[in-house]
């Protein structure tokens, strides 16, 4: 498959992920004849023209989605840079009457921009951090923010290093962005109860951060690479060229050989994964063309508290977007309910110990058993659930 055909195939998937119909995409793709920057029939110019038309018609969120496709897979030329700016601008127009705020944070490595809802210094709520993968901008996920705020969360949608408005370089230590965000948001959200909704490659960063930052109480991800993607020489030739080239640009390396060397440092080992003691909810796509099947097997062996949901789909399960989002939101709420029940139980037992007569033993919740490891999967791992 050549570069332009790959672009069109990915466009169909990512457009669907943004709520666009196949008919809407099919009306645009035949006009695209090249990916040469500046050409009237180029990828970026054609999608930008369609976005401009919708913006002029007073449909900013529809325009935003087309600008996001115009800058796809990354803003590596002038036309895509303009599309990236317009993507942000039209979302900014749309969000103003919907309770979504803009936030820009300084970072030692650059600047991180975000859309937020529910941040409140006077009434700090549990935090949800939403982050897309290496090709999806925050504007794709930010429409979820008001719903999360209505569910009682403080929520923030941001981007991976090098993606969209994030000016950081993508590196093996990019997981440190999560602790940085929590440090900065501590006065407006209950960051000690943080859940991360990390799609694809950002799910990898979230798992690494959760191994060391106890403020992250759960991770919810879709098709996150873990180890084999970064190190398996037999899998790498099967990875789509667009994915490989996007990773090369985000990491800032010179060529694919250097990229393979750099990516080896990103792999998570068993000891790191076993340190992730919080619930992990992971969506598996059975026909994933990017993530090796061995990643699921590794997570099932090493994560103490993992649940899987499987869809018969390609990477990101775009054909099952509604069911996927419902499962992820339900997973978020379930973790919150379980944590609340756990805190209530601990408070009750503490009160019983205080109230118990001297010499008496407070009742316990029952015998405690270590996590079984003999099967290679923890009791809480429920593939297909």
Tab-separated table of C-alpha atoms in Angstrom:
chain	number	residue	atom	x	y	z
A	1	UNK	CA	0.000	0.000	0.000
A	2	UNK	CA	1.462	3.377	-1.007
A	3	UNK	CA	1.523	6.466	1.193
A	4	UNK	CA	-1.617	8.123	-0.219
A	5	UNK	CA	-3.641	4.904	0.009
A	6	UNK	CA	-2.530	4.516	3.632
A	7	UNK	CA	-3.595	8.079	4.356
A	8	UNK	CA	-7.043	7.463	2.903
A	9	UNK	CA	-7.472	4.205	4.798
A	10	UNK	CA	-6.460	5.828	8.089
A	11	UNK	CA	-8.757	8.773	7.312
A	12	UNK	CA	-11.753	6.462	7.114
A	13	UNK	CA	-10.914	5.054	10.536
A	14	UNK	CA	-10.115	8.344	12.277
A	15	UNK	CA	-13.068	10.149	10.723
A	16	UNK	CA	-15.350	7.458	12.090
A	17	UNK	CA	-13.682	7.905	15.475
A	18	UNK	CA	-14.656	11.579	15.372
A	19	UNK	CA	-18.289	10.839	14.563
A	20	UNK	CA	-18.125	11.460	10.808
A	21	UNK	CA	-20.058	9.156	8.497
A	22	UNK	CA	-18.589	7.068	5.693
A	23	UNK	CA	-20.622	9.106	3.201
A	24	UNK	CA	-19.066	12.353	4.455
A	25	UNK	CA	-15.578	10.924	4.052
A	26	UNK	CA	-16.326	9.356	0.679
A	27	UNK	CA	-17.440	12.736	-0.657
A	28	UNK	CA	-13.976	14.211	-0.041
A	29	UNK	CA	-11.439	11.448	-0.718
A	30	UNK	CA	-11.826	11.299	-4.542
A	31	UNK	CA	-10.675	14.923	-4.782
A	32	UNK	CA	-7.354	14.066	-3.113
A	33	UNK	CA	-4.759	13.085	-5.709
A	34	UNK	CA	-1.454	13.670	-3.905
A	35	UNK	CA	0.188	14.478	-0.586
A	36	UNK	CA	2.532	17.048	-2.114
A	37	UNK	CA	2.488	20.202	0.068
A	38	UNK	CA	0.965	23.193	-1.706
A	39	UNK	CA	-0.697	21.189	-4.483
A	40	UNK	CA	-4.420	22.067	-4.960
A	41	UNK	CA	-5.290	18.364	-4.889
A	42	UNK	CA	-3.158	17.580	-1.861
A	43	UNK	CA	-4.385	15.870	1.287
A	44	UNK	CA	-4.109	18.956	3.471
A	45	UNK	CA	-5.505	21.426	0.912
A	46	UNK	CA	-8.611	19.375	0.067
A	47	UNK	CA	-9.555	18.645	3.680
A	48	UNK	CA	-8.863	22.277	4.597
A	49	UNK	CA	-11.185	23.513	1.830
A	50	UNK	CA	-13.976	21.302	3.170
A	51	UNK	CA	-13.298	22.525	6.726
A	52	UNK	CA	-13.294	26.163	5.576
A	53	UNK	CA	-16.704	25.648	3.962
A	54	UNK	CA	-18.192	24.286	7.183
A	55	UNK	CA	-16.594	26.982	9.319
A	56	UNK	CA	-18.091	29.667	7.050
A	57	UNK	CA	-21.488	27.937	7.375
A	58	UNK	CA	-21.336	28.327	11.170
A	59	UNK	CA	-20.578	24.670	11.973
A	60	UNK	CA	-17.348	24.949	14.006
A	61	UNK	CA	-17.218	21.423	15.467
A	62	UNK	CA	-17.714	19.868	12.012
A	63	UNK	CA	-15.010	22.165	10.638
A	64	UNK	CA	-12.735	21.210	13.537
A	65	UNK	CA	-13.014	17.527	12.628
A	66	UNK	CA	-11.997	18.213	9.019
A	67	UNK	CA	-9.067	20.393	10.092
A	68	UNK	CA	-7.950	17.533	12.358
A	69	UNK	CA	-7.881	15.283	9.287
A	70	UNK	CA	-6.100	17.952	7.228
A	71	UNK	CA	-3.216	18.013	9.734
A	72	UNK	CA	-3.166	14.182	9.947
A	73	UNK	CA	-0.953	12.351	10.772
A	74	UNK	CA	1.194	15.228	12.095
A	75	UNK	CA	1.731	18.888	11.264
A	76	UNK	CA	4.916	18.375	9.293
A	77	UNK	CA	4.441	20.980	6.533
A	78	UNK	CA	3.030	24.516	6.240
A	79	UNK	CA	-0.439	23.421	5.083
A	80	UNK	CA	-0.769	21.023	8.000
A	81	UNK	CA	0.511	23.635	10.449
A	82	UNK	CA	-2.265	25.996	9.321
A	83	UNK	CA	-4.797	23.181	9.627
A	84	UNK	CA	-3.584	22.488	13.177
A	85	UNK	CA	-4.093	26.142	14.145
A	86	UNK	CA	-7.559	26.168	12.580
A	87	UNK	CA	-8.463	22.936	14.355
A	88	UNK	CA	-7.798	24.625	17.696
A	89	UNK	CA	-9.501	27.865	16.644
A	90	UNK	CA	-12.757	26.255	15.544
A	91	UNK	CA	-12.920	24.067	18.646
A	92	UNK	CA	-12.373	27.208	20.703
A	93	UNK	CA	-15.406	28.757	18.978
A	94	UNK	CA	-17.542	25.680	19.688
A	95	UNK	CA	-16.576	25.072	23.322
A	96	UNK	CA	-17.306	28.531	24.745
A	97	UNK	CA	-20.974	27.818	25.552
A	98	UNK	CA	-20.347	24.297	26.799
A	99	UNK	CA	-18.455	24.754	30.050
A	100	UNK	CA	-15.057	23.840	28.583
A	101	UNK	CA	-12.043	25.930	29.588
A	102	UNK	CA	-8.648	26.316	27.914
A	103	UNK	CA	-5.482	25.730	29.911
A	104	UNK	CA	-1.854	26.243	28.871
A	105	UNK	CA	0.918	24.940	31.135
A	106	UNK	CA	4.633	25.578	30.992
A	107	UNK	CA	6.916	22.573	31.153
A	108	UNK	CA	10.735	22.395	31.328
A	109	UNK	CA	10.670	20.845	27.848
A	110	UNK	CA	8.125	23.172	26.239
A	111	UNK	CA	4.411	23.942	26.430
A	112	UNK	CA	1.390	21.727	27.100
A	113	UNK	CA	-2.117	22.903	26.148
A	114	UNK	CA	-5.385	21.346	27.304
A	115	UNK	CA	-9.153	21.660	27.405
A	116	UNK	CA	-10.748	21.192	30.826
A	117	UNK	CA	-14.092	20.942	32.603
A	118	UNK	CA	-14.994	20.690	36.274
A	119	UNK	CA	-11.768	22.109	37.706
A	120	UNK	CA	-12.725	23.966	40.899
A	121	UNK	CA	-10.452	25.035	43.733
A	122	UNK	CA	-13.410	25.336	46.098
A	123	UNK	CA	-14.807	21.875	45.373
A	124	UNK	CA	-12.052	19.600	44.206
A	125	UNK	CA	-13.294	16.534	42.354
A	126	UNK	CA	-11.588	13.267	41.335
A	127	UNK	CA	-9.526	13.888	38.210
A	128	UNK	CA	-9.721	12.213	34.800
A	129	UNK	CA	-6.863	12.852	32.362
A	130	UNK	CA	-7.667	12.093	28.706
A	131	UNK	CA	-4.785	11.785	26.269
A	132	UNK	CA	-4.867	10.545	22.676
A	133	UNK	CA	-2.204	8.671	20.751
A	134	UNK	CA	0.499	9.737	18.313
A	135	UNK	CA	-1.899	10.960	15.604
A	136	UNK	CA	-4.975	12.220	17.494
A	137	UNK	CA	-5.289	15.743	18.858
A	138	UNK	CA	-7.063	16.728	22.066
A	139	UNK	CA	-9.938	18.286	20.125
A	140	UNK	CA	-10.986	14.758	19.119
A	141	UNK	CA	-11.607	13.787	22.760
A	142	UNK	CA	-12.471	17.093	24.432
A	143	UNK	CA	-16.217	16.888	23.609
A	144	UNK	CA	-16.358	14.181	26.334
A	145	UNK	CA	-15.370	16.687	29.031
A	146	UNK	CA	-18.831	18.094	29.878
A	147	UNK	CA	-20.203	14.552	30.284
A	148	UNK	CA	-17.406	13.693	32.711
A	149	UNK	CA	-18.057	16.902	34.646
A	150	UNK	CA	-21.738	15.946	34.950
A	151	UNK	CA	-20.613	12.601	36.371
A	152	UNK	CA	-18.766	14.454	39.134
A	153	UNK	CA	-15.224	14.514	37.759
A	154	UNK	CA	-12.705	17.209	37.049
A	155	UNK	CA	-11.449	16.369	33.562
A	156	UNK	CA	-8.656	17.462	31.255
A	157	UNK	CA	-7.985	16.518	27.622
A	158	UNK	CA	-4.418	17.014	26.440
A	159	UNK	CA	-1.891	15.558	23.990
A	160	UNK	CA	1.175	13.390	23.840
A	161	UNK	CA	4.587	15.019	23.421
A	162	UNK	CA	4.971	16.332	19.876
A	163	UNK	CA	1.263	15.999	19.033
A	164	UNK	CA	-0.993	18.993	18.357
A	165	UNK	CA	-0.042	21.911	20.593
A	166	UNK	CA	2.301	19.882	22.803
A	167	UNK	CA	5.811	21.109	21.991
A	168	UNK	CA	7.706	18.492	24.029
A	169	UNK	CA	9.840	15.784	22.423
A	170	UNK	CA	8.554	12.187	22.659
A	171	UNK	CA	11.111	10.211	24.690
A	172	UNK	CA	11.329	7.154	26.909
A	173	UNK	CA	10.829	9.391	29.953
A	174	UNK	CA	7.769	11.160	28.516
A	175	UNK	CA	5.635	9.356	31.122
A	176	UNK	CA	6.837	12.046	33.540
A	177	UNK	CA	4.306	14.374	31.890
A	178	UNK	CA	1.578	12.760	34.014
A	179	UNK	CA	3.162	13.586	37.408
A	180	UNK	CA	3.871	17.087	36.078
A	181	UNK	CA	0.197	17.585	35.205
A	182	UNK	CA	-0.950	16.319	38.593
A	183	UNK	CA	1.467	18.650	40.381
A	184	UNK	CA	0.040	21.612	38.470
A	185	UNK	CA	-3.621	20.667	38.961
A	186	UNK	CA	-3.499	19.829	42.654
A	187	UNK	CA	-5.192	23.062	43.739
A	188	UNK	CA	-8.195	22.569	41.403
A	189	UNK	CA	-8.780	18.807	41.425
A	190	UNK	CA	-8.468	15.831	43.778
A	191	UNK	CA	-5.358	14.519	42.076
A	192	UNK	CA	-4.870	11.786	44.682
A	193	UNK	CA	-7.832	10.116	42.946
A	194	UNK	CA	-6.709	10.361	39.321
A	195	UNK	CA	-7.859	8.094	36.521
A	196	UNK	CA	-6.120	8.167	33.144
A	197	UNK	CA	-7.963	7.553	29.908
A	198	UNK	CA	-4.890	7.025	27.733
A	199	UNK	CA	-5.558	6.013	24.145
A	200	UNK	CA	-3.002	3.915	22.290
A	201	UNK	CA	0.555	5.188	22.858
A	202	UNK	CA	-0.445	7.441	25.741
A	203	UNK	CA	-1.766	4.330	27.498
A	204	UNK	CA	1.829	3.078	27.499
A	205	UNK	CA	2.940	6.301	29.214
A	206	UNK	CA	0.087	6.013	31.729
A	207	UNK	CA	1.070	2.476	32.709
A	208	UNK	CA	4.673	3.553	33.278
A	209	UNK	CA	3.564	6.534	35.375
A	210	UNK	CA	1.150	4.425	37.423
A	211	UNK	CA	4.038	2.162	38.437
A	212	UNK	CA	5.582	4.991	40.483
A	213	UNK	CA	2.916	7.668	41.087
A	214	UNK	CA	0.356	6.534	43.676
A	215	UNK	CA	-1.962	9.410	42.774
A	216	UNK	CA	-2.955	7.504	39.627
A	217	UNK	CA	-5.717	5.197	40.863
A	218	UNK	CA	-6.714	3.564	37.555
A	219	UNK	CA	-5.693	3.332	33.896
A	220	UNK	CA	-8.132	2.855	31.004
A	221	UNK	CA	-6.643	2.340	27.578
A	222	UNK	CA	-7.254	1.153	24.019
A	223	UNK	CA	-4.519	-0.723	22.174
A	224	UNK	CA	-1.531	0.501	24.168
A	225	UNK	CA	1.916	-0.778	23.153
A	226	UNK	CA	3.841	-2.300	26.048
A	227	UNK	CA	7.024	-4.167	25.097
A	228	UNK	CA	6.934	-6.260	21.914
A	229	UNK	CA	5.932	-3.317	19.745
A	230	UNK	CA	9.128	-1.523	20.707
A	231	UNK	CA	11.513	-4.479	20.533
A	232	UNK	CA	10.229	-7.269	18.261
A	233	UNK	CA	12.192	-7.167	14.952
A	234	UNK	CA	9.719	-9.557	13.296
A	235	UNK	CA	6.706	-7.376	14.094
A	236	UNK	CA	8.217	-4.037	13.103
A	237	UNK	CA	8.061	-4.521	9.283
A	238	UNK	CA	4.297	-5.076	9.616
A	239	UNK	CA	3.722	-1.693	11.310
A	240	UNK	CA	2.108	0.792	8.873
A	241	UNK	CA	4.512	3.268	7.303
A	242	UNK	CA	2.487	6.231	8.578
A	243	UNK	CA	2.893	5.004	12.163
A	244	UNK	CA	6.633	4.528	11.763
A	245	UNK	CA	7.152	7.920	10.120
A	246	UNK	CA	5.040	9.681	12.752
A	247	UNK	CA	7.099	8.102	15.526
A	248	UNK	CA	10.289	9.200	13.766
A	249	UNK	CA	9.054	12.778	13.658
A	250	UNK	CA	7.832	12.839	17.281
A	251	UNK	CA	11.101	11.426	18.591
A	252	UNK	CA	13.172	13.736	16.386
A	253	UNK	CA	15.525	11.032	15.103
A	254	UNK	CA	17.107	11.054	11.668
A	255	UNK	CA	15.929	7.754	10.184
A	256	UNK	CA	14.168	4.461	10.841
A	257	UNK	CA	17.333	2.687	11.991
A	258	UNK	CA	17.897	5.276	14.697
A	259	UNK	CA	14.201	5.094	15.596
A	260	UNK	CA	14.441	1.341	16.238
A	261	UNK	CA	17.404	1.930	18.553
A	262	UNK	CA	15.620	4.690	20.473
A	263	UNK	CA	12.339	2.800	20.823
A	264	UNK	CA	14.037	-0.129	22.548
A	265	UNK	CA	14.269	2.061	25.676
A	266	UNK	CA	10.466	2.512	25.737
A	267	UNK	CA	9.659	-1.153	26.484
A	268	UNK	CA	8.119	-1.910	29.895
A	269	UNK	CA	9.549	-4.925	31.691
A	270	UNK	CA	7.689	-7.371	33.926
A	271	UNK	CA	8.944	-5.779	37.153
A	272	UNK	CA	7.595	-2.373	36.125
A	273	UNK	CA	4.203	-3.794	35.164
A	274	UNK	CA	3.940	-5.776	38.396
A	275	UNK	CA	4.340	-2.458	40.227
A	276	UNK	CA	1.091	-1.192	38.655
A	277	UNK	CA	-1.156	-2.172	41.569
A	278	UNK	CA	-4.223	-0.214	40.413
A	279	UNK	CA	-7.083	-1.365	38.148
A	280	UNK	CA	-6.218	-1.408	34.435
A	281	UNK	CA	-8.992	-1.669	31.839
A	282	UNK	CA	-7.643	-2.479	28.372
A	283	UNK	CA	-9.512	-2.640	25.051
A	284	UNK	CA	-8.092	-5.221	22.633
A	285	UNK	CA	-8.723	-5.045	18.873
A	286	UNK	CA	-8.540	-8.555	17.420
A	287	UNK	CA	-7.288	-7.328	14.020
A	288	UNK	CA	-4.929	-4.685	15.361
A	289	UNK	CA	-2.387	-3.880	12.659
A	290	UNK	CA	-0.164	-1.861	15.015
A	291	UNK	CA	-0.108	-3.607	18.414
A	292	UNK	CA	1.190	-7.212	18.630
A	293	UNK	CA	-1.055	-9.811	20.269
A	294	UNK	CA	1.722	-10.595	22.751
A	295	UNK	CA	1.093	-7.299	24.555
A	296	UNK	CA	-2.189	-8.613	25.954
A	297	UNK	CA	-0.517	-11.829	27.071
A	298	UNK	CA	2.195	-9.882	28.882
A	299	UNK	CA	-0.341	-7.682	30.659
A	300	UNK	CA	-2.415	-10.700	31.698
A	301	UNK	CA	0.689	-12.295	33.256
A	302	UNK	CA	2.008	-9.252	35.070
A	303	UNK	CA	-0.750	-6.802	35.998
A	304	UNK	CA	-2.350	-7.674	39.340
A	305	UNK	CA	-5.721	-6.057	38.478
A	306	UNK	CA	-6.510	-6.090	34.755
A	307	UNK	CA	-9.733	-6.417	32.752
A	308	UNK	CA	-9.930	-6.809	28.985
A	309	UNK	CA	-12.634	-5.894	26.498
A	310	UNK	CA	-12.266	-7.308	22.996
A	311	UNK	CA	-13.665	-6.039	19.695
A	312	UNK	CA	-13.313	-7.665	16.284
A	313	UNK	CA	-11.771	-4.567	14.724
A	314	UNK	CA	-8.557	-2.832	13.706
A	315	UNK	CA	-6.408	-0.569	15.900
A	316	UNK	CA	-8.509	1.653	18.147
A	317	UNK	CA	-11.726	-0.257	17.300
A	318	UNK	CA	-13.205	2.693	15.351
A	319	UNK	CA	-16.169	0.654	14.099
A	320	UNK	CA	-17.217	0.091	17.728
A	321	UNK	CA	-16.747	3.632	18.961
A	322	UNK	CA	-20.048	3.846	20.857
A	323	UNK	CA	-19.577	0.545	22.674
A	324	UNK	CA	-15.918	1.314	23.311
A	325	UNK	CA	-16.618	4.697	24.906
A	326	UNK	CA	-19.483	3.263	26.961
A	327	UNK	CA	-17.211	0.513	28.301
A	328	UNK	CA	-14.448	2.974	29.174
A	329	UNK	CA	-16.828	5.378	30.955
A	330	UNK	CA	-18.444	2.469	32.811
A	331	UNK	CA	-14.960	1.318	33.847
A	332	UNK	CA	-14.183	4.783	35.204
A	333	UNK	CA	-17.379	4.869	37.234
A	334	UNK	CA	-16.910	1.298	38.482
A	335	UNK	CA	-13.452	2.091	39.835
A	336	UNK	CA	-14.810	5.174	41.584
A	337	UNK	CA	-17.647	3.195	43.211
A	338	UNK	CA	-15.262	0.441	44.313
A	339	UNK	CA	-12.880	2.993	45.823
A	340	UNK	CA	-15.726	4.728	47.663
A	341	UNK	CA	-16.941	1.398	49.009
A	342	UNK	CA	-13.406	0.532	50.087
A	343	UNK	CA	-12.986	3.837	51.933
A	344	UNK	CA	-16.369	3.371	53.643
A	345	UNK	CA	-15.377	-0.140	54.729
A	346	UNK	CA	-12.063	1.062	56.150
A	347	UNK	CA	-13.808	3.866	58.055
A	348	UNK	CA	-16.349	1.423	59.475
A	349	UNK	CA	-13.681	-1.005	60.632
A	350	UNK	CA	-11.700	1.830	62.202
A	351	UNK	CA	-14.807	2.958	64.097
A	352	UNK	CA	-15.447	-0.607	65.246
A	353	UNK	CA	-11.902	-0.890	66.583
A	354	UNK	CA	-12.301	2.354	68.512
A	355	UNK	CA	-15.670	1.276	69.911
A	356	UNK	CA	-14.626	-2.294	70.783
A	357	UNK	CA	-14.208	-3.066	74.528
A	358	UNK	CA	-10.659	-3.366	75.788
A	359	UNK	CA	-9.269	-6.770	74.949
A	360	UNK	CA	-11.911	-7.484	72.307
A	361	UNK	CA	-11.034	-8.045	68.670
A	362	UNK	CA	-12.775	-5.955	66.040
A	363	UNK	CA	-14.539	-7.982	63.322
A	364	UNK	CA	-12.654	-8.398	60.076
A	365	UNK	CA	-13.781	-8.676	56.481
A	366	UNK	CA	-12.741	-12.326	56.322
A	367	UNK	CA	-9.575	-14.223	55.426
A	368	UNK	CA	-7.164	-12.505	53.103
A	369	UNK	CA	-5.625	-14.520	50.276
A	370	UNK	CA	-2.608	-13.650	48.150
A	371	UNK	CA	-3.160	-13.113	44.422
A	372	UNK	CA	-2.954	-16.398	42.562
A	373	UNK	CA	-0.168	-16.547	39.968
A	374	UNK	CA	-0.139	-20.197	38.969
A	375	UNK	CA	-2.422	-19.658	35.954
A	376	UNK	CA	-0.399	-16.736	34.624
A	377	UNK	CA	-3.386	-14.413	35.116
A	378	UNK	CA	-4.751	-12.678	38.165
A	379	UNK	CA	-8.278	-13.611	39.319
A	380	UNK	CA	-9.489	-10.162	38.261
A	381	UNK	CA	-8.358	-10.581	34.655
A	382	UNK	CA	-11.550	-11.123	32.690
A	383	UNK	CA	-10.821	-11.315	28.974
A	384	UNK	CA	-13.747	-10.385	26.827
A	385	UNK	CA	-15.720	-8.820	29.668
